[in-house]
GROMACS .gro file of C-alpha atoms in nm:
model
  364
    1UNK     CA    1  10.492  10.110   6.944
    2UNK     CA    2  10.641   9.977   6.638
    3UNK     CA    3  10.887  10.065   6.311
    4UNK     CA    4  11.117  10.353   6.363
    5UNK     CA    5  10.941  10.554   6.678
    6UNK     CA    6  10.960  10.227   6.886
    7UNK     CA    7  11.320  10.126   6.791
    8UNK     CA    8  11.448  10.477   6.897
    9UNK     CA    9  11.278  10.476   7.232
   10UNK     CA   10  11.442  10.101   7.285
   11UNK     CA   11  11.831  10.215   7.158
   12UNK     CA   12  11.756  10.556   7.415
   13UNK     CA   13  11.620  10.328   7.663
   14UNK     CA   14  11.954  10.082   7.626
   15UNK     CA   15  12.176  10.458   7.594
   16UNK     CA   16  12.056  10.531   7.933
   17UNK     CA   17  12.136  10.186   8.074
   18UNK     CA   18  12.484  10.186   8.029
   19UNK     CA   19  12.747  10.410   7.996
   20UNK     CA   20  12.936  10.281   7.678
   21UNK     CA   21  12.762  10.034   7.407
   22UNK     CA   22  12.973   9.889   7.104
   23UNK     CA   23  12.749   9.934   6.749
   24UNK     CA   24  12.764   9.594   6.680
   25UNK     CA   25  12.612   9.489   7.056
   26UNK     CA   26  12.350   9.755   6.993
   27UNK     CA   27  12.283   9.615   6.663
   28UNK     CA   28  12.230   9.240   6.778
   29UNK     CA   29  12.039   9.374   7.086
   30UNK     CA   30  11.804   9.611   6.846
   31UNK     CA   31  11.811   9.300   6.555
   32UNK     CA   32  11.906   9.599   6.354
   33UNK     CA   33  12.244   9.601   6.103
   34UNK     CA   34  12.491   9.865   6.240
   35UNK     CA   35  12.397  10.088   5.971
   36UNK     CA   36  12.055  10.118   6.102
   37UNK     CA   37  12.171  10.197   6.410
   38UNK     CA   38  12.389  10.475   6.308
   39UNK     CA   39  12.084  10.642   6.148
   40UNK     CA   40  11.918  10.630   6.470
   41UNK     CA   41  12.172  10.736   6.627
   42UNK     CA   42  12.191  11.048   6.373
   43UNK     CA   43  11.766  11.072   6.470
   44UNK     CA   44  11.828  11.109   6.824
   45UNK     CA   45  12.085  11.373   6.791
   46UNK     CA   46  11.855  11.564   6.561
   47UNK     CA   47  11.569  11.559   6.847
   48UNK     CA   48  11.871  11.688   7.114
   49UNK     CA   49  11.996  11.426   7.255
   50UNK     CA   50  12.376  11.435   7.271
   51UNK     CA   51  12.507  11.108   7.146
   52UNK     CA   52  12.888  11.083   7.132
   53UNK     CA   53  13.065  10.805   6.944
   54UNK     CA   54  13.337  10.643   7.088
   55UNK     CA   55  13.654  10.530   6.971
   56UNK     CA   56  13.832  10.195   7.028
   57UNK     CA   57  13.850   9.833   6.858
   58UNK     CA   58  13.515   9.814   6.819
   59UNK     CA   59  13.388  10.182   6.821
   60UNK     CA   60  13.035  10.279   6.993
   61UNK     CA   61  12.830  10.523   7.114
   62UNK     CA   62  12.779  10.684   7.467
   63UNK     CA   63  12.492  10.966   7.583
   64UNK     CA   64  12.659  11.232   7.734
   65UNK     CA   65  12.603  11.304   8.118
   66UNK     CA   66  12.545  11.686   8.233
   67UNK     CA   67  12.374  11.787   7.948
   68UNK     CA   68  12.009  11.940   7.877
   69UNK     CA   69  11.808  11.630   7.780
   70UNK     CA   70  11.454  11.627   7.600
   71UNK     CA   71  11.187  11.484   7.864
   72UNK     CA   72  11.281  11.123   7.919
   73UNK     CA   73  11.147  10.835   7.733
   74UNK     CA   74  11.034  10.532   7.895
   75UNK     CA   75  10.932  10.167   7.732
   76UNK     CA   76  10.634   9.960   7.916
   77UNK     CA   77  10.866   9.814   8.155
   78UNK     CA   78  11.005  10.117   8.253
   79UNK     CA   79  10.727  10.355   8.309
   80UNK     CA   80  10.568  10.089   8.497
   81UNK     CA   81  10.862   9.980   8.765
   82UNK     CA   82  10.883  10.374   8.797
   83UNK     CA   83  10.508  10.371   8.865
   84UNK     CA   84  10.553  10.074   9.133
   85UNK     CA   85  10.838  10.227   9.309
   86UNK     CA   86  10.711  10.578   9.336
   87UNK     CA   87  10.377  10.421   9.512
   88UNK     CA   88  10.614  10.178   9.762
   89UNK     CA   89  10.821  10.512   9.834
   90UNK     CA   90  10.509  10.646  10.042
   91UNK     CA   91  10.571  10.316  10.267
   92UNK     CA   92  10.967  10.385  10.246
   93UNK     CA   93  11.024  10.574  10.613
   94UNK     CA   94  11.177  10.898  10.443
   95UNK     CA   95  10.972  11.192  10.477
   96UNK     CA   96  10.950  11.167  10.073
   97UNK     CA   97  10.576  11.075  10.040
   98UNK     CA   98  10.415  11.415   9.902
   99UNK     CA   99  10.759  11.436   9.674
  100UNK     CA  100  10.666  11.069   9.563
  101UNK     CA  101  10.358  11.156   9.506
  102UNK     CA  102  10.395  11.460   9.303
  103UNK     CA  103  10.658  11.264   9.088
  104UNK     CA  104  10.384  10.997   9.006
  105UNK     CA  105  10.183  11.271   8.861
  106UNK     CA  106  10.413  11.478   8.693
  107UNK     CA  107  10.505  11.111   8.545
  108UNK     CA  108  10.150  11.047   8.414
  109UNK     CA  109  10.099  11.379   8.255
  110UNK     CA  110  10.416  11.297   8.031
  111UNK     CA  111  10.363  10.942   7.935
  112UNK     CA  112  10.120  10.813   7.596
  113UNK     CA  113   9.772  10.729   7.672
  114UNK     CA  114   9.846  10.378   7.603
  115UNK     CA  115  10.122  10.393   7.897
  116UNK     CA  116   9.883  10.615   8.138
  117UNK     CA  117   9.661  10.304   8.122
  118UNK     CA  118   9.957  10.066   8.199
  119UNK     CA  119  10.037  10.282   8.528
  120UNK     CA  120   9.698  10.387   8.643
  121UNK     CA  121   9.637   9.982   8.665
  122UNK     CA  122   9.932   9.950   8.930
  123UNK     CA  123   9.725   9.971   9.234
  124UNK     CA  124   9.973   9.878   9.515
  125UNK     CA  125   9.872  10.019   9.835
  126UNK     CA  126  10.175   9.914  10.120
  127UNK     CA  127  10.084   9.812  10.408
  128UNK     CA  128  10.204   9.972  10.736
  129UNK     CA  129  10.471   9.864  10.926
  130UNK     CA  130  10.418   9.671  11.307
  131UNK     CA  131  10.375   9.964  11.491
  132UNK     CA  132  10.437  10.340  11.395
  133UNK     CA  133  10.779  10.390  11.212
  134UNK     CA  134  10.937  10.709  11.266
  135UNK     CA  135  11.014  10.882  10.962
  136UNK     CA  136  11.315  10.990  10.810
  137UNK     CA  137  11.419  11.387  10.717
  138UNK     CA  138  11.533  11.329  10.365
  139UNK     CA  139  11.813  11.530  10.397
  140UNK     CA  140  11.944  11.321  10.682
  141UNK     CA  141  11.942  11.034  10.449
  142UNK     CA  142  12.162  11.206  10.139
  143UNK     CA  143  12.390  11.329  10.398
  144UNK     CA  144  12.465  11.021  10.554
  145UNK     CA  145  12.466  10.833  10.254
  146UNK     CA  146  12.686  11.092  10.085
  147UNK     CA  147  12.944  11.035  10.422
  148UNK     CA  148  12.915  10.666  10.280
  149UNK     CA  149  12.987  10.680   9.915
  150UNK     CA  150  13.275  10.934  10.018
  151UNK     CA  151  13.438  10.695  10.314
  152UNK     CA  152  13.428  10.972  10.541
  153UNK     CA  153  13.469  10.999  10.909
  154UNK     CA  154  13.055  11.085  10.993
  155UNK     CA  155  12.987  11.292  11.285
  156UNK     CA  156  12.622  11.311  11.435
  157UNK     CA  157  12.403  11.385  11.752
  158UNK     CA  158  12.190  11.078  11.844
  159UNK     CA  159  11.871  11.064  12.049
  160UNK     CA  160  11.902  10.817  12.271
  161UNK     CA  161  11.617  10.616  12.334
  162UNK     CA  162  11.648  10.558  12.653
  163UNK     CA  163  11.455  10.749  12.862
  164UNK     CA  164  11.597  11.098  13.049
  165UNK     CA  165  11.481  11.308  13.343
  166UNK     CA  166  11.278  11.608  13.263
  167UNK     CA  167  11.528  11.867  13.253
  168UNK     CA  168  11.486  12.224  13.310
  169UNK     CA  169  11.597  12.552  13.107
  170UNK     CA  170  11.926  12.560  13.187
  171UNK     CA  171  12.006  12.218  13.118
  172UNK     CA  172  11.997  12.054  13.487
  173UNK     CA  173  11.731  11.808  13.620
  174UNK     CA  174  11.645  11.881  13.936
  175UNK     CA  175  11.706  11.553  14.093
  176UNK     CA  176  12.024  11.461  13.925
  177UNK     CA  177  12.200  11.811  13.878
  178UNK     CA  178  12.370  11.973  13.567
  179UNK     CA  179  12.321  11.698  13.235
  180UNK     CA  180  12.653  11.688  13.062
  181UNK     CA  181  12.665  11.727  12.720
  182UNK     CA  182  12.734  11.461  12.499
  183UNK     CA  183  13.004  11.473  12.272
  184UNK     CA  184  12.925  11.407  11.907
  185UNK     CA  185  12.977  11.040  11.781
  186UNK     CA  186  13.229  10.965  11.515
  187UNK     CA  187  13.193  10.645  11.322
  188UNK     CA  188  13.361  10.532  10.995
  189UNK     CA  189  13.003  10.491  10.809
  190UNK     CA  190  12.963  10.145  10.546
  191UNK     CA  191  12.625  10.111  10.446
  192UNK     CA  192  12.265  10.247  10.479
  193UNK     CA  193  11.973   9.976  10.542
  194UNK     CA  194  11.633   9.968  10.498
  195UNK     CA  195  11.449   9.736  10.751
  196UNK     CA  196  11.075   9.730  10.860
  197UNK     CA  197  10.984  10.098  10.784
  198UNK     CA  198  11.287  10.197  10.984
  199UNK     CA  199  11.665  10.289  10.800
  200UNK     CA  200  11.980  10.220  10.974
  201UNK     CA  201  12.361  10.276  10.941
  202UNK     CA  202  12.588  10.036  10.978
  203UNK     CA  203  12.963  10.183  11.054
  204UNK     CA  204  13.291  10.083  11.214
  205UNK     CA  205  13.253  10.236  11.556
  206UNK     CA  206  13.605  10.286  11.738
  207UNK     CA  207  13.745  10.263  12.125
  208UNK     CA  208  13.783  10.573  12.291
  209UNK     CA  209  14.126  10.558  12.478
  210UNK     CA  210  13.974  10.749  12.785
  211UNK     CA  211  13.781  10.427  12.913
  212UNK     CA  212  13.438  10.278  12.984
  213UNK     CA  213  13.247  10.559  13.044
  214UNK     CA  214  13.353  10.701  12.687
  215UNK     CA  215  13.283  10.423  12.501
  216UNK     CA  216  12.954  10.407  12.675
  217UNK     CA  217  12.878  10.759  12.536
  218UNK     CA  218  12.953  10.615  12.191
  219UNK     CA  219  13.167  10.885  12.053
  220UNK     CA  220  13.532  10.899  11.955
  221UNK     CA  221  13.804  11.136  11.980
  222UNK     CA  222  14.143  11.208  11.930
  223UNK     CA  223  14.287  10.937  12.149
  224UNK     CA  224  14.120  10.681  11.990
  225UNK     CA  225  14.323  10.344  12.022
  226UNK     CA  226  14.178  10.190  11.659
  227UNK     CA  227  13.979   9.898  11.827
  228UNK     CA  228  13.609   9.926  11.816
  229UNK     CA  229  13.307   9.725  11.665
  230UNK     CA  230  13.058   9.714  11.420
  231UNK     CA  231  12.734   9.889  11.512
  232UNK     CA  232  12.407  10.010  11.382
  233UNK     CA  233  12.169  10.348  11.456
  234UNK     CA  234  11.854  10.435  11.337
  235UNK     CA  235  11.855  10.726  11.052
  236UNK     CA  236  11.580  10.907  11.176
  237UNK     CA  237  11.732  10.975  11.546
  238UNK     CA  238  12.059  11.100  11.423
  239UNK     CA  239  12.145  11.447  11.334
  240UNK     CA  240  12.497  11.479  11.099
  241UNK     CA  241  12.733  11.791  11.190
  242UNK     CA  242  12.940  11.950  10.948
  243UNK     CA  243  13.188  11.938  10.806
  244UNK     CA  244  13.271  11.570  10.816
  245UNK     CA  245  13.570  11.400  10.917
  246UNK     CA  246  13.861  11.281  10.747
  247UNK     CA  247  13.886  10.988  10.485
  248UNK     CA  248  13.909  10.622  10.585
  249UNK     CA  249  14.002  10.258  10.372
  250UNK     CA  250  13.634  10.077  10.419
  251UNK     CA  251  13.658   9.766  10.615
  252UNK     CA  252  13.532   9.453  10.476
  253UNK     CA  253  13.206   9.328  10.682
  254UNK     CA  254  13.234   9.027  10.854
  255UNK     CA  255  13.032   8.762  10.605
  256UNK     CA  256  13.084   8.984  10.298
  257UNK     CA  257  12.708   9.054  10.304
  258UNK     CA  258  12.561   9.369  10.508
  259UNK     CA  259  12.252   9.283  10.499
  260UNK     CA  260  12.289   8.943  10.594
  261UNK     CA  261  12.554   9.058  10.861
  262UNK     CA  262  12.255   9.352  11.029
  263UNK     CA  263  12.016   9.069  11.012
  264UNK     CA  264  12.265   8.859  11.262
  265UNK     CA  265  12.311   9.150  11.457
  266UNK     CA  266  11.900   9.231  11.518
  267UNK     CA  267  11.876   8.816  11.622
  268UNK     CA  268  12.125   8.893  11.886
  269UNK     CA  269  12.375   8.680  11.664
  270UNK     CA  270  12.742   8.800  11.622
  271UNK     CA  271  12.803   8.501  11.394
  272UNK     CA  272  13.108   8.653  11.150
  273UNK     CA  273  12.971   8.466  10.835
  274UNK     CA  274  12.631   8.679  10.868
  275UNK     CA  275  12.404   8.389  10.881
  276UNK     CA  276  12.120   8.546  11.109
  277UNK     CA  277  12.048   8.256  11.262
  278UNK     CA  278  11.890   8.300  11.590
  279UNK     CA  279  12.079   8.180  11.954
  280UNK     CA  280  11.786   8.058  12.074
  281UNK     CA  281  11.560   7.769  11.869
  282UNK     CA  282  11.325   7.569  11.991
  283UNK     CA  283  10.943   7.387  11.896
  284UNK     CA  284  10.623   7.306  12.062
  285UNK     CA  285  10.285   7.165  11.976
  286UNK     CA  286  10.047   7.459  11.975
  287UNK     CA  287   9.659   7.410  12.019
  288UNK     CA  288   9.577   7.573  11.648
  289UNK     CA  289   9.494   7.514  11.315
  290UNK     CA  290   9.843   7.583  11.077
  291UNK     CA  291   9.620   7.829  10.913
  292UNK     CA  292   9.564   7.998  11.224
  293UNK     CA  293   9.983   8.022  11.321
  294UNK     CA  294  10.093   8.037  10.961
  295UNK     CA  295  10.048   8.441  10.955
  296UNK     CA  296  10.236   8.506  11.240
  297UNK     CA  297  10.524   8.287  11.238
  298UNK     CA  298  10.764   8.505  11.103
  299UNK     CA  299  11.027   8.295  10.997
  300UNK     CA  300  10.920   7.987  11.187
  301UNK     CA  301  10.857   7.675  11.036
  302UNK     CA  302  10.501   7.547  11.091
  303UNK     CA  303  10.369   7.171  11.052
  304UNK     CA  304  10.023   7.075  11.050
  305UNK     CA  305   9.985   6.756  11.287
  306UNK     CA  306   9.538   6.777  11.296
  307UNK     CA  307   9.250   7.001  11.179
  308UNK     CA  308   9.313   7.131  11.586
  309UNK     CA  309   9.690   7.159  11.588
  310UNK     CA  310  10.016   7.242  11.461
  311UNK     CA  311  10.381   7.248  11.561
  312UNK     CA  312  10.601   7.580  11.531
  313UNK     CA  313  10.941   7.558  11.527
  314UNK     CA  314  11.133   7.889  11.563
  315UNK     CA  315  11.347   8.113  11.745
  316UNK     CA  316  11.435   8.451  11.923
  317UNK     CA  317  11.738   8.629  12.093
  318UNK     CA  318  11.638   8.462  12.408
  319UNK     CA  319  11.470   8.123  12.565
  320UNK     CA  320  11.256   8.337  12.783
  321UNK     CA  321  11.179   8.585  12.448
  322UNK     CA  322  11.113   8.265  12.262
  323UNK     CA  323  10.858   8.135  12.520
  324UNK     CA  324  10.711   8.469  12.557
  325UNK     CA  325  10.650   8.441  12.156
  326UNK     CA  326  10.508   8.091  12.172
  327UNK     CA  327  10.276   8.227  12.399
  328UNK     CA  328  10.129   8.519  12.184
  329UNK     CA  329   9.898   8.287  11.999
  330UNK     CA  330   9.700   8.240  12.276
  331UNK     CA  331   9.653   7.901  12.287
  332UNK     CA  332   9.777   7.623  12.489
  333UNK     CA  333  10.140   7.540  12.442
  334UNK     CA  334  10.233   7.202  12.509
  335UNK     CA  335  10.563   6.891  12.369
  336UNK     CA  336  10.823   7.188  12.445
  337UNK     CA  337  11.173   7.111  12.348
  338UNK     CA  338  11.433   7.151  12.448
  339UNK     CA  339  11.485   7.161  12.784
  340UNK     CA  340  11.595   7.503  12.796
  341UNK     CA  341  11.283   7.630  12.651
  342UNK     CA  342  11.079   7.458  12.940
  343UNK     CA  343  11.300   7.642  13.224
  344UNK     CA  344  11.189   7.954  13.040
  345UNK     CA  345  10.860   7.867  13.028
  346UNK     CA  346  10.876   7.780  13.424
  347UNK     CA  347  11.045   8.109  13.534
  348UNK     CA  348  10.787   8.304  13.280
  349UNK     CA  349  10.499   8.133  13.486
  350UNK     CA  350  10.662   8.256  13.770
  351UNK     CA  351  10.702   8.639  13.717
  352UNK     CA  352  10.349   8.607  13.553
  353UNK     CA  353  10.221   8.491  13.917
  354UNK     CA  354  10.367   8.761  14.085
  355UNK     CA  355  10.237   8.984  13.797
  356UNK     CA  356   9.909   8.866  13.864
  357UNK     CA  357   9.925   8.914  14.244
  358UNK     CA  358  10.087   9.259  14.245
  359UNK     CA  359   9.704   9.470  14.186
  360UNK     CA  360   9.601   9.649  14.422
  361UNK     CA  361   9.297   9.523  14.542
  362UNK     CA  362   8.957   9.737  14.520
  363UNK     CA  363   8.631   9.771  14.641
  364UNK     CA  364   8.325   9.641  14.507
   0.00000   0.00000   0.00000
């Protein structure tokens, strides 16, 4: 799209970027002379769009939030990173996916031909996650992340998962009596993460006063002492009460970077700088092509040594997890270092003999 119907869908498109634009940056970023612009801008308003001008050194122009807009217009670029994100959503772990897909539509009815094409082309299909990833109730997600953006006190239920005994109507198990109720956990919320199909919070979790078998519930109450820890729960087994709690000054995350900091935390890390590395790292000389390892390595480092072997470096949140991951290929493991990673592999063998030995035996 060129000449005048182009240039007012790119000064709309730059009006909806950012909240205030000086004429003569608009100008430079259209190739336009400010005078142009101002007709443009005099276009849009004509069409509805409610353009204010701005005052100050340079002067400028700002599109007014709250009002009744015209449908949205989108350049190429737009319409098709829309497009790409609306398909990834039905991979996202929020219960979202008819939602996304309805938006996709209603997006396609509204768009040129020539853009139609553009997005119809974007075939990404996302692949599942390892195993099946619970899904999130999309209102679970806005309230938590509204607790967030608010630095509010957030209190929830959460499912432990952990298993219970089967209790009966009135709330007792019959081997282990009445279940108490838990009390609701209060955490200072920080930021919501996506990881793996799953969505996690990660908040400032305080010391309950009362002692050990408080903090083990993982709530807070009145007599809370202040000390506490950063921890993490999964979105889709908590359920928020209202209303929330009080206000609270965000703490800085140890590192600077959340994500970085949560990756630490899921490799069993508590490093403060956030550099996920893992505890445990070791290598061995596996009996497989690279080819063959490459796709499962994770974030291992593989070396081809022959057209029959390769040697994977890498590591877990444990020697004896980190042997037990060498040995998922299948193949024979041999050159382990370091030593610790060869006791692992020796008390492995061990519990897999007894595993072996513990059938019960049966007839033929």
């Amino acid at each position: 799209m060129s000449g005048t119907p182009g240039r007012l869908l790119s000064l709309l498109s730059l009006l909806q970027a950012r909240r205030d634009w000086p004429g003569h940056l608009l100008a430079e970023r259209l190739e336009v002379s400010p005078r142009t612009v101002r007709r443009d801008v005099d276009r849009l308003r004509e069409l509805g769009y409610p353009v204010r001008a701005t005052t100050g050194p340079d002067g400028g122009y700002r599109l007014a939030a709250g009002a009744e807009l015209p449908p949205l217009l989108f350049d190429d670029e737009q319409a098709v990173a829309l497009a790409v994100a609306l398909r990834l959503a039905t991979a996202s772990g929020v219960g979202t996916t008819d939602a996304a897909w309805r938006a996709l539509a209603t997006l396609r009815q509204v768009l040129p031909a020539r853009l139609r094409a553009r997005v119809d082309a974007v075939e990404a299909t996302p692949l599942p996650t390892a195993g099946a990833a619970p899904t999130v109730d999309p209102e679970v997600l806005l309230a938590v992340s509204a607790a967030v953006r608010a630095h509010e006190v957030l209190r929830f239920d959460y499912a432990s998962p952990s298993p219970r005994p089967a209790e009966d109507g009135a709330g007792a198990s019959a081997e282990h009596g009445p279940v108490p109720a838990r009390p609701p956990r209060r955490v200072e919320p920080h930021h919501v993460l996506a990881r793996g199909g799953r969505w996690y919070l990660l908040c400032w979790e305080s010391v309950v006063s009362t002692g050990a078998a408080s903090r083990g519930a993982g709530g807070t109450g009145a007599g809370s002492t202040g000390d506490g820890d950063w921890r993490t729960y999964r979105l889709d087994r908590m359920s928020p009460r209202t209303p929330t709690g009080p206000r609270f000054v965000p703490r800085e995350v140890p590192g600077g970077d959340p994500g970085a900091f949560v990756a630490a935390l899921f490799r069993g890390s508590r490093d403060p700088g956030g550099s996920g590395a893992w505890p445990c790292r070791g290598e061995a000389v596996l009996s497989a092509p690279a080819a063959d390892v490459l796709p499962y390595a994770r974030d291992g480092v593989v070396e081809a040594l022959d057209e029959g072997r390769c040697r994977l470096r890498t590591g877990s949140f444990s020697w004896t997890g980190l042997a037990a991951s060498l040995l998922h290929h299948g193949v024979a493991v041999e050159d382990v270092r370091p030593a610790e990673l060869r006791a692992a592999f020796a008390a492995l063998a061990g519990r897999c003999a007894d595993a072996a030995g513990s059938g019960t035996p049966t007839d033929a």
